[in-house]
Amino acid sequence: MQPVLDVKNIECRYQQRVAVHDVSLRINDGDLFSLLGPSGCGKTTVLRAIAGFESVSSGNISLRNEIVSKAGFTKPPENRHIGMVFQDYALFPHMDVQDNVGFGLRHLSAKDRNQRIKDILKIVDLSDYTDRYVHELSGGQQQRIALARALAPKPDLVLMDEPFSNLDVEMREYLSQEVRQILKSQGATGILVTHDQLEAFAVADHIGVMDKGEIVQNDTAYNLYHSPNNYFVADFIGQGVFLEGTLLAPDKIETPLGIIAGDRAYDWPRGSKVKLLIRPDDIVHDEQGNLVGEVCNKAFKGAEILYTLRLSSGIEVLSLFPSHHNYELKERVKINFAPDHMVAFKV
Ligand code: ATP
């Protein structure tokens, strides 16, 4: 299948400093992708290069099989048939909702334009707000109008740069799920840039985790969590702790919690020192459990409580218990170590 977007080995520089190094990604029609990573890792630079606001110093970017960026050539953003949604919404304050949404539709007849505005406002559930001005809308409504404006001209690709960061946590969660539904209902192809993994998980089919100007793993949310392919991703995605261990056999690691036999084989020399990733779901509450942990921290999460438990060896692990298992600090609870997957990194 011909991808909508094909980014091949791009490098971007600010003056002589490399900000993005050897990034490649392909996005097919109707796919939602997220660039996820900590501040300064280069995700906005990649997005701006795809939009045509930044040039590339090597590699190239194709949209629908046409090269739009390569060293010495950058097709202007307005000719790329891309929709953009920004962190600050960038709506026009002197225009009402229908004029904001209709901004990219001036090439259509008045009748077609009005029909498209009506249709897209219905999709973002703001049909009753056509005459409102931007300052008369909530943050979440403004963001939905910004999305409607980006989608109205039926762009090949929608680019979203931290679109939820001005909203409170609950609104972010709600809107990120809704944005996915809206984009999917339109068959839109999109890229979300965020530093918030829960947003990326809620919106995207595939996620590219970036570190220091490179995509270090491009995968599904499930695989990023359960099969991180490097230490940075293991540490950045989800929660967990690392246990020191020694490789006894390709699929056996000795740890302070016992010998772990896993579903993976590592071809490092026997005796190698490793770090074993332990997720909260690997430590299970069990009255018959053979380990005892003292509660040294707890965080209520609604349906579950995330406990930090100190074992007799002094090692601290995280564990999620159903929230009716409500223990106090310093209480001792029985647990079992039951890792689903073995994930280890050589030290
Ligand atoms: P954030 O989440 O903080 O926005 P980011 O992952 O989007 O970060 P970028 O904005 O792409 O990161 O920046 C990548 C690197 O390039 C950073 O080290 C940044 O300081 C640098 N950089 C970004 N914009 C410029 C610029 N206009 N001039 C010089 N350096 C820049």
CSV table of C-alpha atoms and ligand atoms in Angstrom, one decimal:
chain,number,residue,atom,x,y,z
A,1,MET,CA,0.0,0.0,0.0
A,2,GLN,CA,1.3,3.5,-0.9
A,3,PRO,CA,1.6,5.4,2.4
A,4,VAL,CA,0.1,8.9,2.8
A,5,LEU,CA,3.3,10.0,4.4
A,6,ASP,CA,6.8,8.6,3.9
A,7,VAL,CA,9.6,10.2,6.0
A,8,LYS,CA,13.0,8.8,5.0
A,9,ASN,CA,16.1,9.2,7.1
A,10,ILE,CA,15.6,12.9,7.7
A,11,GLU,CA,18.0,15.1,9.6
A,12,CYS,CA,17.0,18.7,10.7
A,13,ARG,CA,19.5,21.3,12.0
A,14,TYR,CA,19.1,24.6,13.7
A,15,GLN,CA,22.2,26.5,12.5
A,16,GLN,CA,24.9,23.7,12.8
A,17,ARG,CA,23.2,21.9,15.7
A,18,VAL,CA,21.5,18.6,14.8
A,19,ALA,CA,18.0,18.5,16.4
A,20,VAL,CA,16.6,15.5,14.5
A,21,HIS,CA,18.8,12.6,13.4
A,22,ASP,CA,17.9,9.8,10.9
A,23,VAL,CA,14.1,9.8,11.5
A,24,SER,CA,12.0,7.5,9.3
A,25,LEU,CA,8.3,6.8,9.5
A,26,ARG,CA,5.5,5.7,7.2
A,27,ILE,CA,1.8,6.4,7.8
A,28,ASN,CA,-0.9,4.7,5.8
A,29,ASP,CA,-4.3,6.1,4.9
A,30,GLY,CA,-6.6,6.3,8.0
A,31,ASP,CA,-3.8,5.6,10.5
A,32,LEU,CA,-3.3,7.7,13.6
A,33,PHE,CA,0.3,8.0,14.7
A,34,SER,CA,1.9,9.7,17.7
A,35,LEU,CA,5.3,11.1,18.2
A,36,LEU,CA,5.9,10.8,22.0
A,37,GLY,CA,8.9,11.9,24.0
A,38,PRO,CA,10.3,14.2,26.7
A,39,SER,CA,10.8,17.9,26.2
A,40,GLY,CA,13.5,18.8,23.7
A,41,CYS,CA,13.7,15.3,22.0
A,42,GLY,CA,12.8,16.8,18.6
A,43,LYS,CA,9.1,15.8,18.1
A,44,THR,CA,7.9,19.3,17.2
A,45,THR,CA,10.8,19.7,14.8
A,46,VAL,CA,9.8,16.5,13.0
A,47,LEU,CA,6.1,17.7,12.8
A,48,ARG,CA,7.2,21.1,11.6
A,49,ALA,CA,9.4,19.5,8.9
A,50,ILE,CA,6.4,17.4,7.8
A,51,ALA,CA,4.3,20.6,7.7
A,52,GLY,CA,7.0,22.4,5.7
A,53,PHE,CA,7.8,25.0,8.4
A,54,GLU,CA,11.3,23.6,8.8
A,55,SER,CA,13.7,22.3,6.1
A,56,VAL,CA,15.6,19.0,6.2
A,57,SER,CA,19.3,18.9,5.8
A,58,SER,CA,19.3,15.3,4.5
A,59,GLY,CA,16.8,12.5,3.8
A,60,ASN,CA,13.4,13.3,2.3
A,61,ILE,CA,9.7,13.6,3.0
A,62,SER,CA,7.0,12.4,0.6
A,63,LEU,CA,3.3,13.1,0.7
A,64,ARG,CA,1.2,10.8,-1.5
A,65,ASN,CA,4.3,9.8,-3.4
A,66,GLU,CA,5.5,13.3,-4.1
A,67,ILE,CA,8.7,14.5,-2.5
A,68,VAL,CA,7.8,17.7,-0.6
A,69,SER,CA,11.1,18.1,1.4
A,70,LYS,CA,14.7,17.3,0.7
A,71,ALA,CA,18.0,19.1,1.2
A,72,GLY,CA,17.7,22.4,-0.7
A,73,PHE,CA,14.0,22.1,-1.4
A,74,THR,CA,10.9,22.7,0.9
A,75,LYS,CA,7.5,22.8,-0.7
A,76,PRO,CA,5.6,25.6,1.2
A,77,PRO,CA,3.1,24.5,3.9
A,78,GLU,CA,0.1,26.0,2.2
A,79,ASN,CA,0.6,23.8,-0.8
A,80,ARG,CA,0.9,20.5,1.1
A,81,HIS,CA,-2.8,19.9,1.8
A,82,ILE,CA,-2.2,19.4,5.5
A,83,GLY,CA,-4.4,20.4,8.4
A,84,MET,CA,-2.8,21.7,11.6
A,85,VAL,CA,-4.1,21.9,15.2
A,86,PHE,CA,-1.9,23.8,17.6
A,87,GLN,CA,-1.5,23.9,21.4
A,88,ASP,CA,-3.0,27.4,21.6
A,89,TYR,CA,-5.8,26.5,19.1
A,90,ALA,CA,-4.8,29.5,16.9
A,91,LEU,CA,-8.4,30.4,16.2
A,92,PHE,CA,-9.2,33.8,14.7
A,93,PRO,CA,-10.7,35.9,17.5
A,94,HIS,CA,-12.4,38.3,15.2
A,95,MET,CA,-14.4,35.6,13.4
A,96,ASP,CA,-17.3,33.5,14.7
A,97,VAL,CA,-17.3,29.7,14.7
A,98,GLN,CA,-18.6,29.2,11.2
A,99,ASP,CA,-16.1,31.6,9.7
A,100,ASN,CA,-13.3,30.0,11.6
A,101,VAL,CA,-14.4,26.5,10.4
A,102,GLY,CA,-15.0,27.8,6.9
A,103,PHE,CA,-11.6,29.5,6.6
A,104,GLY,CA,-10.0,26.8,4.5
A,105,LEU,CA,-13.2,26.4,2.3
A,106,ARG,CA,-13.1,29.7,0.5
A,107,HIS,CA,-12.6,27.9,-2.8
A,108,LEU,CA,-16.1,26.2,-2.5
A,109,SER,CA,-19.4,27.8,-3.5
A,110,ALA,CA,-21.3,29.4,-0.6
A,111,LYS,CA,-23.8,26.5,-0.7
A,112,ASP,CA,-21.1,23.8,-0.5
A,113,ARG,CA,-19.1,25.7,2.1
A,114,ASN,CA,-22.1,26.1,4.4
A,115,GLN,CA,-23.0,22.5,4.0
A,116,ARG,CA,-19.5,21.4,4.9
A,117,ILE,CA,-19.4,23.7,7.9
A,118,LYS,CA,-22.7,22.3,9.1
A,119,ASP,CA,-21.6,18.7,8.6
A,120,ILE,CA,-18.3,19.1,10.4
A,121,LEU,CA,-19.8,21.1,13.3
A,122,LYS,CA,-22.2,18.2,13.8
A,123,ILE,CA,-19.4,15.7,13.9
A,124,VAL,CA,-17.6,17.7,16.7
A,125,ASP,CA,-21.0,18.1,18.4
A,126,LEU,CA,-21.0,22.0,18.3
A,127,SER,CA,-23.9,22.6,15.8
A,128,ASP,CA,-25.5,25.1,18.2
A,129,TYR,CA,-22.4,27.3,18.4
A,130,THR,CA,-22.1,28.6,14.8
A,131,ASP,CA,-22.5,32.3,15.8
A,132,ARG,CA,-20.3,32.3,18.9
A,133,TYR,CA,-17.0,34.0,19.0
A,134,VAL,CA,-13.9,32.3,20.3
A,135,HIS,CA,-13.9,34.0,23.7
A,136,GLU,CA,-17.4,32.7,24.2
A,137,LEU,CA,-16.3,29.1,24.1
A,138,SER,CA,-14.6,26.8,26.7
A,139,GLY,CA,-11.1,25.5,26.2
A,140,GLY,CA,-12.4,22.1,25.1
A,141,GLN,CA,-14.9,23.6,22.7
A,142,GLN,CA,-12.2,25.8,21.2
A,143,GLN,CA,-10.1,22.7,20.7
A,144,ARG,CA,-12.9,20.9,18.9
A,145,ILE,CA,-13.5,24.0,16.7
A,146,ALA,CA,-9.7,24.0,15.9
A,147,LEU,CA,-10.0,20.3,14.9
A,148,ALA,CA,-13.2,21.0,12.8
A,149,ARG,CA,-11.3,23.8,11.0
A,150,ALA,CA,-8.4,21.5,10.3
A,151,LEU,CA,-10.6,18.7,9.1
A,152,ALA,CA,-13.1,20.8,7.0
A,153,PRO,CA,-11.0,20.9,3.8
A,154,LYS,CA,-10.5,17.1,4.0
A,155,PRO,CA,-6.7,17.3,4.2
A,156,ASP,CA,-4.5,14.4,3.4
A,157,LEU,CA,-2.9,14.6,6.8
A,158,VAL,CA,-3.8,16.3,10.1
A,159,LEU,CA,-0.9,17.4,12.3
A,160,MET,CA,-1.6,18.1,16.0
A,161,ASP,CA,1.0,19.6,18.2
A,162,GLU,CA,0.3,19.1,22.0
A,163,PRO,CA,-3.4,20.0,21.3
A,164,PHE,CA,-4.6,19.1,24.8
A,165,SER,CA,-1.9,20.7,26.9
A,166,ASN,CA,-4.0,23.8,27.8
A,167,LEU,CA,-6.8,21.7,29.2
A,168,ASP,CA,-7.2,20.2,32.7
A,169,VAL,CA,-6.4,16.5,33.2
A,170,GLU,CA,-9.9,15.1,33.0
A,171,MET,CA,-10.7,17.2,29.9
A,172,ARG,CA,-7.6,15.9,28.3
A,173,GLU,CA,-8.5,12.3,28.8
A,174,TYR,CA,-12.1,12.8,27.6
A,175,LEU,CA,-11.1,14.9,24.6
A,176,SER,CA,-8.2,12.7,23.5
A,177,GLN,CA,-10.7,9.7,23.2
A,178,GLU,CA,-13.2,11.9,21.4
A,179,VAL,CA,-10.6,13.2,19.0
A,180,ARG,CA,-9.7,9.7,18.1
A,181,GLN,CA,-13.4,8.9,17.4
A,182,ILE,CA,-13.8,12.0,15.3
A,183,LEU,CA,-10.6,11.4,13.2
A,184,LYS,CA,-11.5,7.7,12.7
A,185,SER,CA,-15.1,8.6,11.7
A,186,GLN,CA,-13.6,10.9,9.0
A,187,GLY,CA,-11.1,8.3,7.9
A,188,ALA,CA,-8.5,10.9,8.6
A,189,THR,CA,-4.8,10.2,8.7
A,190,GLY,CA,-3.1,12.1,11.6
A,191,ILE,CA,0.0,12.7,13.7
A,192,LEU,CA,-0.2,13.8,17.3
A,193,VAL,CA,2.8,15.2,19.1
A,194,THR,CA,2.7,14.9,22.8
A,195,HIS,CA,4.9,14.3,25.9
A,196,ASP,CA,1.9,12.6,27.6
A,197,GLN,CA,1.9,8.8,27.0
A,198,LEU,CA,-1.8,8.4,28.1
A,199,GLU,CA,-2.8,10.9,25.3
A,200,ALA,CA,-0.7,9.0,22.8
A,201,PHE,CA,-2.2,5.7,23.9
A,202,ALA,CA,-5.8,7.1,23.7
A,203,VAL,CA,-5.4,8.6,20.2
A,204,ALA,CA,-2.8,6.7,18.2
A,205,ASP,CA,-2.7,3.2,16.5
A,206,HIS,CA,1.1,3.4,16.5
A,207,ILE,CA,3.5,5.4,18.5
A,208,GLY,CA,7.1,6.5,17.8
A,209,VAL,CA,9.0,7.1,21.0
A,210,MET,CA,11.7,9.8,20.5
A,211,ASP,CA,14.8,10.3,22.5
A,212,LYS,CA,17.6,12.8,21.6
A,213,GLY,CA,16.4,13.5,18.1
A,214,GLU,CA,15.8,9.8,17.1
A,215,ILE,CA,12.8,7.5,17.1
A,216,VAL,CA,14.0,4.7,19.4
A,217,GLN,CA,10.9,2.5,19.1
A,218,ASN,CA,7.9,2.7,16.7
A,219,ASP,CA,5.3,0.3,17.9
A,220,THR,CA,1.8,-0.3,19.4
A,221,ALA,CA,1.1,1.0,23.0
A,222,TYR,CA,0.9,-2.7,24.1
A,223,ASN,CA,4.3,-3.5,22.8
A,224,LEU,CA,5.9,-0.4,24.1
A,225,TYR,CA,4.7,-1.3,27.6
A,226,HIS,CA,5.3,-5.1,27.5
A,227,SER,CA,8.2,-5.4,25.0
A,228,PRO,CA,10.2,-2.2,25.2
A,229,ASN,CA,13.3,-2.7,23.0
A,230,ASN,CA,15.6,-0.5,25.0
A,231,TYR,CA,16.2,0.9,28.5
A,232,PHE,CA,14.9,4.4,27.6
A,233,VAL,CA,11.5,3.2,26.4
A,234,ALA,CA,11.2,0.7,29.4
A,235,ASP,CA,11.9,3.6,31.8
A,236,PHE,CA,9.8,6.2,30.0
A,237,ILE,CA,6.6,4.2,29.3
A,238,GLY,CA,4.4,3.1,32.2
A,239,GLN,CA,5.7,2.5,35.7
A,240,GLY,CA,8.0,0.0,37.0
A,241,VAL,CA,11.3,-0.7,38.8
A,242,PHE,CA,14.5,-2.4,37.6
A,243,LEU,CA,16.0,-5.3,39.6
A,244,GLU,CA,19.6,-6.1,39.4
A,245,GLY,CA,20.1,-9.7,38.1
A,246,THR,CA,22.5,-12.2,36.6
A,247,LEU,CA,21.9,-14.1,33.4
A,248,LEU,CA,22.1,-17.9,34.3
A,249,ALA,CA,20.9,-19.2,30.9
A,250,PRO,CA,19.5,-17.4,27.8
A,251,ASP,CA,16.0,-17.5,29.4
A,252,LYS,CA,16.9,-17.5,33.1
A,253,ILE,CA,17.8,-14.6,35.3
A,254,GLU,CA,18.7,-14.8,39.0
A,255,THR,CA,17.3,-11.9,41.0
A,256,PRO,CA,16.9,-11.1,44.6
A,257,LEU,CA,13.3,-12.3,44.2
A,258,GLY,CA,14.4,-15.7,43.0
A,259,ILE,CA,15.2,-17.2,39.6
A,260,ILE,CA,13.0,-15.9,36.8
A,261,ALA,CA,12.4,-18.1,33.8
A,262,GLY,CA,10.9,-16.1,31.0
A,263,ASP,CA,9.4,-16.2,27.5
A,264,ARG,CA,12.5,-14.5,25.9
A,265,ALA,CA,16.0,-15.7,25.3
A,266,TYR,CA,19.0,-13.4,25.5
A,267,ASP,CA,22.3,-14.3,23.8
A,268,TRP,CA,24.5,-12.4,26.2
A,269,PRO,CA,27.3,-14.4,27.9
A,270,ARG,CA,26.3,-16.3,31.0
A,271,GLY,CA,27.0,-14.4,34.1
A,272,SER,CA,26.2,-11.1,32.5
A,273,LYS,CA,24.8,-8.5,34.8
A,274,VAL,CA,21.4,-7.3,33.7
A,275,LYS,CA,18.5,-5.1,34.8
A,276,LEU,CA,15.1,-6.8,34.8
A,277,LEU,CA,12.0,-4.7,34.4
A,278,ILE,CA,9.3,-5.3,36.9
A,279,ARG,CA,5.9,-3.7,36.2
A,280,PRO,CA,3.3,-3.2,38.9
A,281,ASP,CA,1.2,-5.9,37.2
A,282,ASP,CA,4.0,-8.4,37.8
A,283,ILE,CA,3.6,-8.2,41.6
A,284,VAL,CA,0.3,-9.7,42.6
A,285,HIS,CA,-1.6,-9.5,45.8
A,286,ASP,CA,-1.9,-13.0,47.2
A,287,GLU,CA,-2.8,-14.1,50.7
A,288,GLN,CA,-0.8,-17.3,50.1
A,289,GLY,CA,2.0,-15.4,48.5
A,290,ASN,CA,5.6,-16.3,49.4
A,291,LEU,CA,6.8,-12.7,49.6
A,292,VAL,CA,6.0,-10.0,52.2
A,293,GLY,CA,6.0,-6.3,51.4
A,294,GLU,CA,5.7,-3.4,53.8
A,295,VAL,CA,3.5,-0.6,52.4
A,296,CYS,CA,5.8,2.5,52.2
A,297,ASN,CA,3.6,4.5,49.8
A,298,LYS,CA,0.2,4.3,48.2
A,299,ALA,CA,-1.6,6.3,45.5
A,300,PHE,CA,-5.3,5.9,45.1
A,301,LYS,CA,-6.3,5.6,41.4
A,302,GLY,CA,-10.0,4.9,41.6
A,303,ALA,CA,-10.5,1.3,40.7
A,304,GLU,CA,-7.0,0.4,41.9
A,305,ILE,CA,-4.4,1.5,44.4
A,306,LEU,CA,-0.7,1.7,43.4
A,307,TYR,CA,1.3,0.5,46.3
A,308,THR,CA,5.1,0.9,46.8
A,309,LEU,CA,6.1,-2.2,48.8
A,310,ARG,CA,9.5,-2.7,50.6
A,311,LEU,CA,10.6,-6.3,50.7
A,312,SER,CA,12.7,-7.7,53.5
A,313,SER,CA,15.8,-7.4,51.2
A,314,GLY,CA,15.2,-3.6,51.1
A,315,ILE,CA,14.1,-3.7,47.5
A,316,GLU,CA,11.1,-1.6,46.6
A,317,VAL,CA,8.5,-2.8,44.0
A,318,LEU,CA,5.3,-1.3,42.7
A,319,SER,CA,2.0,-3.2,42.7
A,320,LEU,CA,-1.6,-2.5,41.7
A,321,PHE,CA,-4.3,-3.9,44.0
A,322,PRO,CA,-8.0,-3.6,43.5
A,323,SER,CA,-8.9,-0.5,45.5
A,324,HIS,CA,-11.0,-2.3,48.1
A,325,HIS,CA,-7.8,-3.8,49.3
A,326,ASN,CA,-7.0,-0.8,51.3
A,327,TYR,CA,-3.9,-1.1,53.4
A,328,GLU,CA,-2.3,1.5,55.7
A,329,LEU,CA,1.3,2.7,55.5
A,330,LYS,CA,3.7,0.2,57.3
A,331,GLU,CA,1.2,-2.6,57.0
A,332,ARG,CA,2.7,-5.9,55.7
A,333,VAL,CA,1.0,-7.6,52.8
A,334,LYS,CA,1.6,-11.0,51.1
A,335,ILE,CA,2.5,-10.9,47.4
A,336,ASN,CA,3.7,-13.1,44.6
A,337,PHE,CA,6.1,-12.3,41.9
A,338,ALA,CA,4.4,-13.3,38.7
A,339,PRO,CA,6.0,-11.7,35.7
A,340,ASP,CA,4.1,-12.1,32.4
A,341,HIS,CA,7.0,-11.2,30.2
A,342,MET,CA,10.7,-11.2,30.9
A,343,VAL,CA,12.3,-7.9,29.9
A,344,ALA,CA,15.9,-7.4,30.7
A,345,PHE,CA,18.7,-5.1,29.6
A,346,LYS,CA,22.4,-5.7,29.8
A,347,VAL,CA,24.2,-3.4,32.2
B,1,ATP,P1,8.9,20.2,23.7
B,1,ATP,O1,8.1,19.0,24.1
B,1,ATP,O2,9.6,20.9,24.8
B,1,ATP,O3,8.2,21.1,22.7
B,1,ATP,P2,10.2,18.8,21.5
B,1,ATP,O4,10.5,17.4,21.7
B,1,ATP,O5,9.1,19.2,20.6
B,1,ATP,O6,10.2,19.6,22.8
B,1,ATP,P3,11.8,20.4,19.6
B,1,ATP,O7,11.0,21.7,19.9
B,1,ATP,O8,11.7,19.7,18.4
B,1,ATP,O9,11.6,19.4,20.8
B,1,ATP,O10,13.4,20.8,19.9
B,1,ATP,C1,14.4,19.9,19.6
B,1,ATP,C2,15.7,20.5,19.9
B,1,ATP,O11,15.9,21.6,19.0
B,1,ATP,C3,15.8,21.1,21.3
B,1,ATP,O12,17.1,20.9,21.8
B,1,ATP,C4,15.6,22.6,21.1
B,1,ATP,O13,16.3,23.4,22.0
B,1,ATP,C5,16.1,22.8,19.7
B,1,ATP,N1,15.4,23.9,18.9
B,1,ATP,C6,14.1,23.9,18.7
B,1,ATP,N2,13.7,25.0,18.0
B,1,ATP,C7,14.8,25.7,17.8
B,1,ATP,C8,15.2,26.9,17.1
B,1,ATP,N3,14.2,27.6,16.5
B,1,ATP,N4,16.4,27.3,17.1
B,1,ATP,C9,17.4,26.6,17.7
B,1,ATP,N5,17.2,25.4,18.3
B,1,ATP,C10,15.9,25.0,18.4
